[in-house]
Amino acid sequence: MKMILMGTGTSHGVPVIGCGCAVCRSTDPRDTRFRCSAYIASPARIVIDTGPEFRLQAIRYGITGLDAVLLTHSHADHLHGLDDIRIFSHTQSSDANPANPRSLETEGKGIPIYANPACIRDVRFRFDYVFKDVQLGGGKPKLDMKDNSAFTPGSPLVIQGLEILPVPLLHGSLDDSGYLLTETCHQDGRRHSIAYLTDLSSIPEESVNLIKENAGILNHLIVDAIRIKPHSTHFCFNDALALAEKLQAKHTWFIHLTHDLSHVQVEGFIASSLRNYPALLRIVREGGSVAPAYDGLVLEA
């Protein structure tokens, strides 16, 4: 499995509009952060979240097709680039006849979009034009909305051999979806996983157990870690470290970062905090890592 983190910043992005702070003026490319999104490049072509920069991200990272989109929740910084998948939904429309170009506009359900019921409701409201019968043409995407709550450990979503389980989270009072992505390695026959958990203020114990019981080898934990100071709807750094201590992934990556600290400063905070998290300290000493992610980071599992 190969994943590219296409965006690792908070809802403002970094640099923040109109801000002249040191981080927003930084020349370190790791301090320039698009809004959060990830692209699974293999074994399937899947995007997690389509924020306002999705078009730019798709061009930057060479996305030429999609098998599915996974949505975590309906906030603008994770959703409002959804219209830009239309190029894929019209060239790869399921059930359409590729030999008949006109059928790409008139037939088929389009790209599968997996989300929880609250997110599906919001997509249908904010993108209502997509679901209305209007004139033909390529001016709107074809979205095949699918409820991710239908998938369980006994019956996961499977796309091109990749098993996908939604992980229920809470983002303040909003129901949010993390995702556990698992592939069985042909060489050793073992299950290898990446857990993608963004925008959470709490995680039910059932969700922690879901990851522990189904991940096999958890190679990467990607987790919301907005800043040092506690936040009402996001994990702060110590919240993220506490969850990482429980899950004990080989590599833990902070995302949804603000402009409060630079990449180097976040590294320093983590290094100075590890003594309080013995399992993480052991993992780091054995060759693992706990670090801030950055745009363009490539992960393999």
PDB file of C-alpha atoms in Angstrom:
ATOM      1  CA  MET A   1       0.000   0.000   0.000  1.00  0.00           C
ATOM      2  CA  LYS A   2       1.212   3.460  -0.909  1.00  0.00           C
ATOM      3  CA  MET A   3      -0.289   6.665   0.498  1.00  0.00           C
ATOM      4  CA  ILE A   4       0.644  10.266  -0.249  1.00  0.00           C
ATOM      5  CA  LEU A   5      -0.345  12.947   2.259  1.00  0.00           C
ATOM      6  CA  MET A   6      -1.490  15.723  -0.087  1.00  0.00           C
ATOM      7  CA  GLY A   7      -2.389  18.169   2.682  1.00  0.00           C
ATOM      8  CA  THR A   8      -1.503  18.322   6.369  1.00  0.00           C
ATOM      9  CA  GLY A   9      -2.718  21.750   7.474  1.00  0.00           C
ATOM     10  CA  THR A  10      -5.615  23.017   9.517  1.00  0.00           C
ATOM     11  CA  SER A  11      -8.757  24.643   8.087  1.00  0.00           C
ATOM     12  CA  HIS A  12      -6.944  27.925   7.286  1.00  0.00           C
ATOM     13  CA  GLY A  13      -4.053  26.207   5.547  1.00  0.00           C
ATOM     14  CA  VAL A  14      -0.507  27.485   6.034  1.00  0.00           C
ATOM     15  CA  PRO A  15       0.441  30.222   5.264  1.00  0.00           C
ATOM     16  CA  VAL A  16      -2.719  31.789   6.638  1.00  0.00           C
ATOM     17  CA  ILE A  17      -4.288  34.577   4.590  1.00  0.00           C
ATOM     18  CA  GLY A  18      -3.005  37.943   5.751  1.00  0.00           C
ATOM     19  CA  CYS A  19      -0.656  36.529   8.379  1.00  0.00           C
ATOM     20  CA  GLY A  20       2.943  37.655   8.705  1.00  0.00           C
ATOM     21  CA  CYS A  21       4.078  35.314  11.482  1.00  0.00           C
ATOM     22  CA  ALA A  22       7.387  33.468  11.260  1.00  0.00           C
ATOM     23  CA  VAL A  23       5.768  30.180  10.239  1.00  0.00           C
ATOM     24  CA  CYS A  24       3.679  31.779   7.502  1.00  0.00           C
ATOM     25  CA  ARG A  25       6.841  33.457   6.168  1.00  0.00           C
ATOM     26  CA  SER A  26       8.960  30.305   6.516  1.00  0.00           C
ATOM     27  CA  THR A  27      11.094  29.151   3.587  1.00  0.00           C
ATOM     28  CA  ASP A  28      11.012  25.548   4.826  1.00  0.00           C
ATOM     29  CA  PRO A  29       8.704  23.772   2.334  1.00  0.00           C
ATOM     30  CA  ARG A  30       7.402  21.571   5.157  1.00  0.00           C
ATOM     31  CA  ASP A  31       5.751  24.682   6.647  1.00  0.00           C
ATOM     32  CA  THR A  32       3.532  25.193   3.593  1.00  0.00           C
ATOM     33  CA  ARG A  33       0.424  23.101   4.183  1.00  0.00           C
ATOM     34  CA  PHE A  34      -2.667  22.528   2.059  1.00  0.00           C
ATOM     35  CA  ARG A  35      -5.878  21.467   3.796  1.00  0.00           C
ATOM     36  CA  CYS A  36      -5.918  17.811   4.878  1.00  0.00           C
ATOM     37  CA  SER A  37      -6.274  15.141   2.216  1.00  0.00           C
ATOM     38  CA  ALA A  38      -4.615  11.817   1.407  1.00  0.00           C
ATOM     39  CA  TYR A  39      -4.259   9.793  -1.781  1.00  0.00           C
ATOM     40  CA  ILE A  40      -3.904   6.031  -1.744  1.00  0.00           C
ATOM     41  CA  ALA A  41      -2.022   5.372  -4.987  1.00  0.00           C
ATOM     42  CA  SER A  42      -1.922   1.561  -4.723  1.00  0.00           C
ATOM     43  CA  PRO A  43      -3.311  -1.061  -4.706  1.00  0.00           C
ATOM     44  CA  ALA A  44      -6.369   1.123  -5.424  1.00  0.00           C
ATOM     45  CA  ARG A  45      -6.725   4.786  -6.358  1.00  0.00           C
ATOM     46  CA  ILE A  46      -8.612   6.384  -3.475  1.00  0.00           C
ATOM     47  CA  VAL A  47      -8.756   9.926  -2.100  1.00  0.00           C
ATOM     48  CA  ILE A  48      -9.569  10.672   1.534  1.00  0.00           C
ATOM     49  CA  ASP A  49     -11.334  14.057   1.626  1.00  0.00           C
ATOM     50  CA  THR A  50     -11.651  16.626  -1.136  1.00  0.00           C
ATOM     51  CA  GLY A  51     -10.916  20.017   0.361  1.00  0.00           C
ATOM     52  CA  PRO A  52     -10.673  23.424  -1.351  1.00  0.00           C
ATOM     53  CA  GLU A  53      -7.247  22.627  -2.883  1.00  0.00           C
ATOM     54  CA  PHE A  54      -8.240  19.245  -4.310  1.00  0.00           C
ATOM     55  CA  ARG A  55      -7.730  20.342  -7.938  1.00  0.00           C
ATOM     56  CA  LEU A  56      -4.236  21.614  -7.153  1.00  0.00           C
ATOM     57  CA  GLN A  57      -3.429  18.488  -5.127  1.00  0.00           C
ATOM     58  CA  ALA A  58      -4.618  16.178  -7.915  1.00  0.00           C
ATOM     59  CA  ILE A  59      -2.385  17.974 -10.418  1.00  0.00           C
ATOM     60  CA  ARG A  60       0.604  18.147  -8.063  1.00  0.00           C
ATOM     61  CA  TYR A  61       0.494  14.432  -7.226  1.00  0.00           C
ATOM     62  CA  GLY A  62      -0.463  13.152 -10.659  1.00  0.00           C
ATOM     63  CA  ILE A  63      -3.922  11.719  -9.965  1.00  0.00           C
ATOM     64  CA  THR A  64      -5.322  10.507 -13.289  1.00  0.00           C
ATOM     65  CA  GLY A  65      -8.173   8.312 -12.067  1.00  0.00           C
ATOM     66  CA  LEU A  66     -10.137   7.367  -8.979  1.00  0.00           C
ATOM     67  CA  ASP A  67     -11.751   4.170  -7.780  1.00  0.00           C
ATOM     68  CA  ALA A  68     -13.463   5.829  -4.811  1.00  0.00           C
ATOM     69  CA  VAL A  69     -13.544   8.781  -2.425  1.00  0.00           C
ATOM     70  CA  LEU A  70     -13.659   8.383   1.366  1.00  0.00           C
ATOM     71  CA  LEU A  71     -15.066  11.350   3.268  1.00  0.00           C
ATOM     72  CA  THR A  72     -14.376  11.900   6.945  1.00  0.00           C
ATOM     73  CA  HIS A  73     -16.939  14.668   7.548  1.00  0.00           C
ATOM     74  CA  SER A  74     -18.610  17.609   5.878  1.00  0.00           C
ATOM     75  CA  HIS A  75     -16.622  20.648   7.026  1.00  0.00           C
ATOM     76  CA  ALA A  76     -15.555  22.898   4.163  1.00  0.00           C
ATOM     77  CA  ASP A  77     -11.826  22.204   4.498  1.00  0.00           C
ATOM     78  CA  HIS A  78     -12.482  18.492   3.887  1.00  0.00           C
ATOM     79  CA  LEU A  79     -15.340  18.600   1.377  1.00  0.00           C
ATOM     80  CA  HIS A  80     -15.654  21.685  -0.765  1.00  0.00           C
ATOM     81  CA  GLY A  81     -13.450  20.497  -3.626  1.00  0.00           C
ATOM     82  CA  LEU A  82     -15.787  17.567  -4.294  1.00  0.00           C
ATOM     83  CA  ASP A  83     -17.068  19.017  -7.571  1.00  0.00           C
ATOM     84  CA  ASP A  84     -13.579  18.627  -9.039  1.00  0.00           C
ATOM     85  CA  ILE A  85     -13.863  14.848  -9.188  1.00  0.00           C
ATOM     86  CA  ARG A  86     -16.225  15.316 -12.142  1.00  0.00           C
ATOM     87  CA  ILE A  87     -13.403  14.763 -14.632  1.00  0.00           C
ATOM     88  CA  PHE A  88     -12.985  11.273 -13.201  1.00  0.00           C
ATOM     89  CA  SER A  89     -16.689  10.568 -12.827  1.00  0.00           C
ATOM     90  CA  HIS A  90     -17.220  11.235 -16.534  1.00  0.00           C
ATOM     91  CA  THR A  91     -14.242   9.301 -17.848  1.00  0.00           C
ATOM     92  CA  GLN A  92     -14.609   6.321 -15.515  1.00  0.00           C
ATOM     93  CA  SER A  93     -18.337   6.226 -14.868  1.00  0.00           C
ATOM     94  CA  SER A  94     -19.377   2.799 -13.608  1.00  0.00           C
ATOM     95  CA  ASP A  95     -21.980   1.111 -15.824  1.00  0.00           C
ATOM     96  CA  ALA A  96     -21.368   3.508 -18.716  1.00  0.00           C
ATOM     97  CA  ASN A  97     -20.213   2.252 -22.102  1.00  0.00           C
ATOM     98  CA  PRO A  98     -16.685   3.523 -22.851  1.00  0.00           C
ATOM     99  CA  ALA A  99     -17.268   2.869 -26.573  1.00  0.00           C
ATOM    100  CA  ASN A 100     -20.062   5.436 -26.513  1.00  0.00           C
ATOM    101  CA  PRO A 101     -18.684   8.766 -25.251  1.00  0.00           C
ATOM    102  CA  ARG A 102     -22.183  10.170 -24.872  1.00  0.00           C
ATOM    103  CA  SER A 103     -23.019   7.430 -22.381  1.00  0.00           C
ATOM    104  CA  LEU A 104     -20.368   8.805 -20.014  1.00  0.00           C
ATOM    105  CA  GLU A 105     -22.626  11.838 -19.578  1.00  0.00           C
ATOM    106  CA  THR A 106     -25.951  10.022 -19.451  1.00  0.00           C
ATOM    107  CA  GLU A 107     -25.340   6.590 -17.925  1.00  0.00           C
ATOM    108  CA  GLY A 108     -23.740   5.093 -14.864  1.00  0.00           C
ATOM    109  CA  LYS A 109     -23.716   6.099 -11.237  1.00  0.00           C
ATOM    110  CA  GLY A 110     -20.283   7.695 -11.257  1.00  0.00           C
ATOM    111  CA  ILE A 111     -17.562   7.569  -8.603  1.00  0.00           C
ATOM    112  CA  PRO A 112     -18.466   5.828  -5.307  1.00  0.00           C
ATOM    113  CA  ILE A 113     -18.370   8.291  -2.399  1.00  0.00           C
ATOM    114  CA  TYR A 114     -18.257   6.636   1.032  1.00  0.00           C
ATOM    115  CA  ALA A 115     -19.319   8.647   4.088  1.00  0.00           C
ATOM    116  CA  ASN A 116     -21.363   8.387   7.261  1.00  0.00           C
ATOM    117  CA  PRO A 117     -25.090   9.298   7.167  1.00  0.00           C
ATOM    118  CA  ALA A 118     -24.595  12.835   8.547  1.00  0.00           C
ATOM    119  CA  CYS A 119     -21.983  13.601   5.899  1.00  0.00           C
ATOM    120  CA  ILE A 120     -24.132  12.146   3.106  1.00  0.00           C
ATOM    121  CA  ARG A 121     -27.011  14.383   4.205  1.00  0.00           C
ATOM    122  CA  ASP A 122     -24.770  17.450   4.085  1.00  0.00           C
ATOM    123  CA  VAL A 123     -23.323  16.548   0.676  1.00  0.00           C
ATOM    124  CA  ARG A 124     -26.825  16.235  -0.768  1.00  0.00           C
ATOM    125  CA  PHE A 125     -27.720  19.652   0.696  1.00  0.00           C
ATOM    126  CA  ARG A 126     -24.584  21.604  -0.262  1.00  0.00           C
ATOM    127  CA  PHE A 127     -24.229  19.993  -3.688  1.00  0.00           C
ATOM    128  CA  ASP A 128     -27.959  19.712  -4.383  1.00  0.00           C
ATOM    129  CA  TYR A 129     -27.470  20.563  -8.070  1.00  0.00           C
ATOM    130  CA  VAL A 130     -25.590  17.283  -8.502  1.00  0.00           C
ATOM    131  CA  PHE A 131     -28.642  15.235  -7.620  1.00  0.00           C
ATOM    132  CA  LYS A 132     -31.209  17.129  -9.709  1.00  0.00           C
ATOM    133  CA  ASP A 133     -32.292  16.064 -13.191  1.00  0.00           C
ATOM    134  CA  VAL A 134     -31.166  18.966 -15.330  1.00  0.00           C
ATOM    135  CA  GLN A 135     -29.589  19.396 -18.742  1.00  0.00           C
ATOM    136  CA  LEU A 136     -27.112  16.821 -20.002  1.00  0.00           C
ATOM    137  CA  GLY A 137     -23.441  17.599 -20.108  1.00  0.00           C
ATOM    138  CA  GLY A 138     -20.219  17.373 -18.178  1.00  0.00           C
ATOM    139  CA  GLY A 139     -20.888  20.369 -15.948  1.00  0.00           C
ATOM    140  CA  LYS A 140     -21.415  18.426 -12.731  1.00  0.00           C
ATOM    141  CA  PRO A 141     -19.924  15.327 -11.152  1.00  0.00           C
ATOM    142  CA  LYS A 142     -21.698  12.002 -10.853  1.00  0.00           C
ATOM    143  CA  LEU A 143     -21.614  10.995  -7.185  1.00  0.00           C
ATOM    144  CA  ASP A 144     -22.661   7.521  -6.104  1.00  0.00           C
ATOM    145  CA  MET A 145     -23.238   8.138  -2.381  1.00  0.00           C
ATOM    146  CA  LYS A 146     -22.704   5.084  -0.160  1.00  0.00           C
ATOM    147  CA  ASP A 147     -23.213   4.734   3.604  1.00  0.00           C
ATOM    148  CA  ASN A 148     -19.920   3.627   5.158  1.00  0.00           C
ATOM    149  CA  SER A 149     -21.669   2.358   8.306  1.00  0.00           C
ATOM    150  CA  ALA A 150     -22.614  -0.755   6.330  1.00  0.00           C
ATOM    151  CA  PHE A 151     -19.013  -1.996   6.564  1.00  0.00           C
ATOM    152  CA  THR A 152     -17.796  -3.970   9.583  1.00  0.00           C
ATOM    153  CA  PRO A 153     -14.804  -6.167  10.471  1.00  0.00           C
ATOM    154  CA  GLY A 154     -16.818  -9.171   9.316  1.00  0.00           C
ATOM    155  CA  SER A 155     -17.795  -7.428   6.086  1.00  0.00           C
ATOM    156  CA  PRO A 156     -15.271  -4.705   5.188  1.00  0.00           C
ATOM    157  CA  LEU A 157     -15.292  -2.540   2.109  1.00  0.00           C
ATOM    158  CA  VAL A 158     -12.818  -4.106  -0.347  1.00  0.00           C
ATOM    159  CA  ILE A 159     -11.439  -2.164  -3.329  1.00  0.00           C
ATOM    160  CA  GLN A 160      -8.729  -3.787  -5.465  1.00  0.00           C
ATOM    161  CA  GLY A 161      -7.778  -6.035  -2.559  1.00  0.00           C
ATOM    162  CA  LEU A 162      -7.551  -3.162  -0.071  1.00  0.00           C
ATOM    163  CA  GLU A 163      -9.741  -3.668   3.010  1.00  0.00           C
ATOM    164  CA  ILE A 164     -11.288  -0.491   4.410  1.00  0.00           C
ATOM    165  CA  LEU A 165     -13.028  -0.087   7.756  1.00  0.00           C
ATOM    166  CA  PRO A 166     -14.644   3.164   8.910  1.00  0.00           C
ATOM    167  CA  VAL A 167     -13.534   4.145  12.407  1.00  0.00           C
ATOM    168  CA  PRO A 168     -16.191   6.158  14.293  1.00  0.00           C
ATOM    169  CA  LEU A 169     -14.807   9.353  15.858  1.00  0.00           C
ATOM    170  CA  LEU A 170     -16.227  12.460  17.497  1.00  0.00           C
ATOM    171  CA  HIS A 171     -15.252  15.910  16.220  1.00  0.00           C
ATOM    172  CA  GLY A 172     -16.850  17.982  18.975  1.00  0.00           C
ATOM    173  CA  SER A 173     -20.476  16.841  18.723  1.00  0.00           C
ATOM    174  CA  LEU A 174     -20.145  15.842  15.048  1.00  0.00           C
ATOM    175  CA  ASP A 175     -19.950  12.185  14.033  1.00  0.00           C
ATOM    176  CA  ASP A 176     -16.740  11.769  12.062  1.00  0.00           C
ATOM    177  CA  SER A 177     -15.172   8.851  10.208  1.00  0.00           C
ATOM    178  CA  GLY A 178     -11.577   7.769  10.423  1.00  0.00           C
ATOM    179  CA  TYR A 179     -10.418   4.916   8.201  1.00  0.00           C
ATOM    180  CA  LEU A 180      -8.359   1.777   8.764  1.00  0.00           C
ATOM    181  CA  LEU A 181      -6.763   0.636   5.493  1.00  0.00           C
ATOM    182  CA  THR A 182      -5.354  -2.885   5.400  1.00  0.00           C
ATOM    183  CA  GLU A 183      -3.559  -4.996   2.810  1.00  0.00           C
ATOM    184  CA  THR A 184      -2.258  -8.547   3.151  1.00  0.00           C
ATOM    185  CA  CYS A 185       1.397  -8.782   2.138  1.00  0.00           C
ATOM    186  CA  HIS A 186       2.094 -11.401  -0.538  1.00  0.00           C
ATOM    187  CA  GLN A 187       5.611 -11.991   0.802  1.00  0.00           C
ATOM    188  CA  ASP A 188       4.865 -12.773   4.452  1.00  0.00           C
ATOM    189  CA  GLY A 189       1.094 -13.288   4.411  1.00  0.00           C
ATOM    190  CA  ARG A 190       0.665 -10.745   7.216  1.00  0.00           C
ATOM    191  CA  ARG A 191      -1.801  -7.869   7.399  1.00  0.00           C
ATOM    192  CA  HIS A 192      -0.300  -4.367   7.216  1.00  0.00           C
ATOM    193  CA  SER A 193      -2.318  -1.240   7.959  1.00  0.00           C
ATOM    194  CA  ILE A 194      -2.495   2.534   7.940  1.00  0.00           C
ATOM    195  CA  ALA A 195      -4.937   4.288  10.298  1.00  0.00           C
ATOM    196  CA  TYR A 196      -6.068   7.737   9.144  1.00  0.00           C
ATOM    197  CA  LEU A 197      -7.735   9.638  11.997  1.00  0.00           C
ATOM    198  CA  THR A 198      -8.258  13.326  11.359  1.00  0.00           C
ATOM    199  CA  ASP A 199     -10.482  15.914  13.046  1.00  0.00           C
ATOM    200  CA  LEU A 200     -11.283  14.249  16.338  1.00  0.00           C
ATOM    201  CA  SER A 201     -11.740  15.482  19.872  1.00  0.00           C
ATOM    202  CA  SER A 202     -12.431  12.002  21.257  1.00  0.00           C
ATOM    203  CA  ILE A 203     -12.340   8.407  20.103  1.00  0.00           C
ATOM    204  CA  PRO A 204     -14.644   5.742  21.558  1.00  0.00           C
ATOM    205  CA  GLU A 205     -12.910   2.795  23.178  1.00  0.00           C
ATOM    206  CA  GLU A 206     -14.731   0.566  20.686  1.00  0.00           C
ATOM    207  CA  SER A 207     -12.924   2.382  17.877  1.00  0.00           C
ATOM    208  CA  VAL A 208      -9.549   1.937  19.583  1.00  0.00           C
ATOM    209  CA  ASN A 209     -10.293  -1.780  19.892  1.00  0.00           C
ATOM    210  CA  LEU A 210     -11.456  -1.966  16.272  1.00  0.00           C
ATOM    211  CA  ILE A 211      -8.030  -0.741  15.167  1.00  0.00           C
ATOM    212  CA  LYS A 212      -6.112  -2.981  17.560  1.00  0.00           C
ATOM    213  CA  GLU A 213      -8.066  -6.094  16.613  1.00  0.00           C
ATOM    214  CA  ASN A 214      -8.074  -5.634  12.837  1.00  0.00           C
ATOM    215  CA  ALA A 215      -4.881  -3.770  11.897  1.00  0.00           C
ATOM    216  CA  GLY A 216      -2.445  -6.664  12.075  1.00  0.00           C
ATOM    217  CA  ILE A 217       0.814  -4.706  11.840  1.00  0.00           C
ATOM    218  CA  LEU A 218      -0.038  -1.015  12.203  1.00  0.00           C
ATOM    219  CA  ASN A 219       2.704   0.576  10.138  1.00  0.00           C
ATOM    220  CA  HIS A 220       1.392   4.145  10.249  1.00  0.00           C
ATOM    221  CA  LEU A 221      -0.945   6.151  12.468  1.00  0.00           C
ATOM    222  CA  ILE A 222      -1.921   9.504  10.948  1.00  0.00           C
ATOM    223  CA  VAL A 223      -3.626  11.567  13.629  1.00  0.00           C
ATOM    224  CA  ASP A 224      -5.152  14.991  14.180  1.00  0.00           C
ATOM    225  CA  ALA A 225      -2.795  17.092  16.358  1.00  0.00           C
ATOM    226  CA  ILE A 226      -3.681  20.705  15.920  1.00  0.00           C
ATOM    227  CA  ARG A 227      -1.438  22.493  18.453  1.00  0.00           C
ATOM    228  CA  ILE A 228       0.041  22.333  21.979  1.00  0.00           C
ATOM    229  CA  LYS A 229      -2.881  24.088  23.696  1.00  0.00           C
ATOM    230  CA  PRO A 230      -6.052  21.985  24.194  1.00  0.00           C
ATOM    231  CA  HIS A 231      -8.833  22.544  21.665  1.00  0.00           C
ATOM    232  CA  SER A 232     -12.572  21.928  22.002  1.00  0.00           C
ATOM    233  CA  THR A 233     -12.983  19.981  18.746  1.00  0.00           C
ATOM    234  CA  HIS A 234      -9.496  18.690  17.902  1.00  0.00           C
ATOM    235  CA  PHE A 235      -6.770  16.622  19.511  1.00  0.00           C
ATOM    236  CA  CYS A 236      -3.906  18.687  20.850  1.00  0.00           C
ATOM    237  CA  PHE A 237      -0.378  17.258  20.757  1.00  0.00           C
ATOM    238  CA  ASN A 238      -0.658  15.407  24.059  1.00  0.00           C
ATOM    239  CA  ASP A 239      -4.026  13.914  23.084  1.00  0.00           C
ATOM    240  CA  ALA A 240      -2.430  12.575  19.912  1.00  0.00           C
ATOM    241  CA  LEU A 241       0.551  11.197  21.813  1.00  0.00           C
ATOM    242  CA  ALA A 242      -1.744   9.472  24.324  1.00  0.00           C
ATOM    243  CA  LEU A 243      -3.645   7.733  21.514  1.00  0.00           C
ATOM    244  CA  ALA A 244      -0.381   6.798  19.804  1.00  0.00           C
ATOM    245  CA  GLU A 245       0.785   5.279  23.104  1.00  0.00           C
ATOM    246  CA  LYS A 246      -2.302   3.028  23.043  1.00  0.00           C
ATOM    247  CA  LEU A 247      -2.113   2.008  19.391  1.00  0.00           C
ATOM    248  CA  GLN A 248       1.689   1.670  19.163  1.00  0.00           C
ATOM    249  CA  ALA A 249       2.065   2.098  15.421  1.00  0.00           C
ATOM    250  CA  LYS A 250       5.583   1.803  14.040  1.00  0.00           C
ATOM    251  CA  HIS A 251       5.268   5.385  12.771  1.00  0.00           C
ATOM    252  CA  THR A 252       2.976   8.143  14.075  1.00  0.00           C
ATOM    253  CA  TRP A 253       2.382  11.314  12.067  1.00  0.00           C
ATOM    254  CA  PHE A 254       0.739  14.549  13.241  1.00  0.00           C
ATOM    255  CA  ILE A 255      -1.584  16.289  10.771  1.00  0.00           C
ATOM    256  CA  HIS A 256      -4.070  19.200  10.768  1.00  0.00           C
ATOM    257  CA  LEU A 257      -1.283  21.441  12.069  1.00  0.00           C
ATOM    258  CA  THR A 258      -1.699  25.185  12.587  1.00  0.00           C
ATOM    259  CA  HIS A 259       0.809  27.983  12.052  1.00  0.00           C
ATOM    260  CA  ASP A 260       1.501  28.165  15.801  1.00  0.00           C
ATOM    261  CA  LEU A 261       4.752  26.208  15.414  1.00  0.00           C
ATOM    262  CA  SER A 262       7.070  25.376  12.554  1.00  0.00           C
ATOM    263  CA  HIS A 263       7.792  21.805  11.481  1.00  0.00           C
ATOM    264  CA  VAL A 264      11.112  21.924  13.342  1.00  0.00           C
ATOM    265  CA  GLN A 265       9.468  23.277  16.485  1.00  0.00           C
ATOM    266  CA  VAL A 266       6.846  20.499  16.455  1.00  0.00           C
ATOM    267  CA  GLU A 267       9.685  17.985  16.152  1.00  0.00           C
ATOM    268  CA  GLY A 268      11.257  19.555  19.213  1.00  0.00           C
ATOM    269  CA  PHE A 269       8.049  19.372  21.235  1.00  0.00           C
ATOM    270  CA  ILE A 270       7.624  15.689  20.399  1.00  0.00           C
ATOM    271  CA  ALA A 271      11.234  14.868  21.263  1.00  0.00           C
ATOM    272  CA  SER A 272      10.932  16.578  24.640  1.00  0.00           C
ATOM    273  CA  SER A 273       7.630  14.811  25.411  1.00  0.00           C
ATOM    274  CA  LEU A 274       8.493  11.202  24.589  1.00  0.00           C
ATOM    275  CA  ARG A 275       9.836  10.516  28.072  1.00  0.00           C
ATOM    276  CA  ASN A 276       6.201  10.662  29.242  1.00  0.00           C
ATOM    277  CA  TYR A 277       5.152   7.952  26.780  1.00  0.00           C
ATOM    278  CA  PRO A 278       7.268   4.836  27.396  1.00  0.00           C
ATOM    279  CA  ALA A 279       5.788   2.721  24.589  1.00  0.00           C
ATOM    280  CA  LEU A 280       6.450   5.465  22.037  1.00  0.00           C
ATOM    281  CA  LEU A 281       9.961   6.016  23.377  1.00  0.00           C
ATOM    282  CA  ARG A 282      10.680   2.308  22.953  1.00  0.00           C
ATOM    283  CA  ILE A 283       9.294   2.324  19.396  1.00  0.00           C
ATOM    284  CA  VAL A 284      11.498   5.277  18.462  1.00  0.00           C
ATOM    285  CA  ARG A 285      14.580   3.595  19.953  1.00  0.00           C
ATOM    286  CA  GLU A 286      13.774   0.499  17.891  1.00  0.00           C
ATOM    287  CA  GLY A 287      13.698   2.457  14.628  1.00  0.00           C
ATOM    288  CA  GLY A 288      10.145   3.792  14.544  1.00  0.00           C
ATOM    289  CA  SER A 289       9.149   7.438  14.635  1.00  0.00           C
ATOM    290  CA  VAL A 290       6.770  10.050  15.975  1.00  0.00           C
ATOM    291  CA  ALA A 291       6.867  13.206  13.877  1.00  0.00           C
ATOM    292  CA  PRO A 292       4.913  15.990  12.217  1.00  0.00           C
ATOM    293  CA  ALA A 293       3.771  15.018   8.736  1.00  0.00           C
ATOM    294  CA  TYR A 294       4.179  17.384   5.776  1.00  0.00           C
ATOM    295  CA  ASP A 295       2.636  17.784   2.345  1.00  0.00           C
ATOM    296  CA  GLY A 296       4.006  15.225  -0.100  1.00  0.00           C
ATOM    297  CA  LEU A 297       5.034  12.683   2.527  1.00  0.00           C
ATOM    298  CA  VAL A 298       4.874   9.179   1.021  1.00  0.00           C
ATOM    299  CA  LEU A 299       3.970   6.270   3.309  1.00  0.00           C
ATOM    300  CA  GLU A 300       4.181   2.568   2.514  1.00  0.00           C
ATOM    301  CA  ALA A 301       2.730  -0.386   4.378  1.00  0.00           C
TER     302      ALA A 301
END
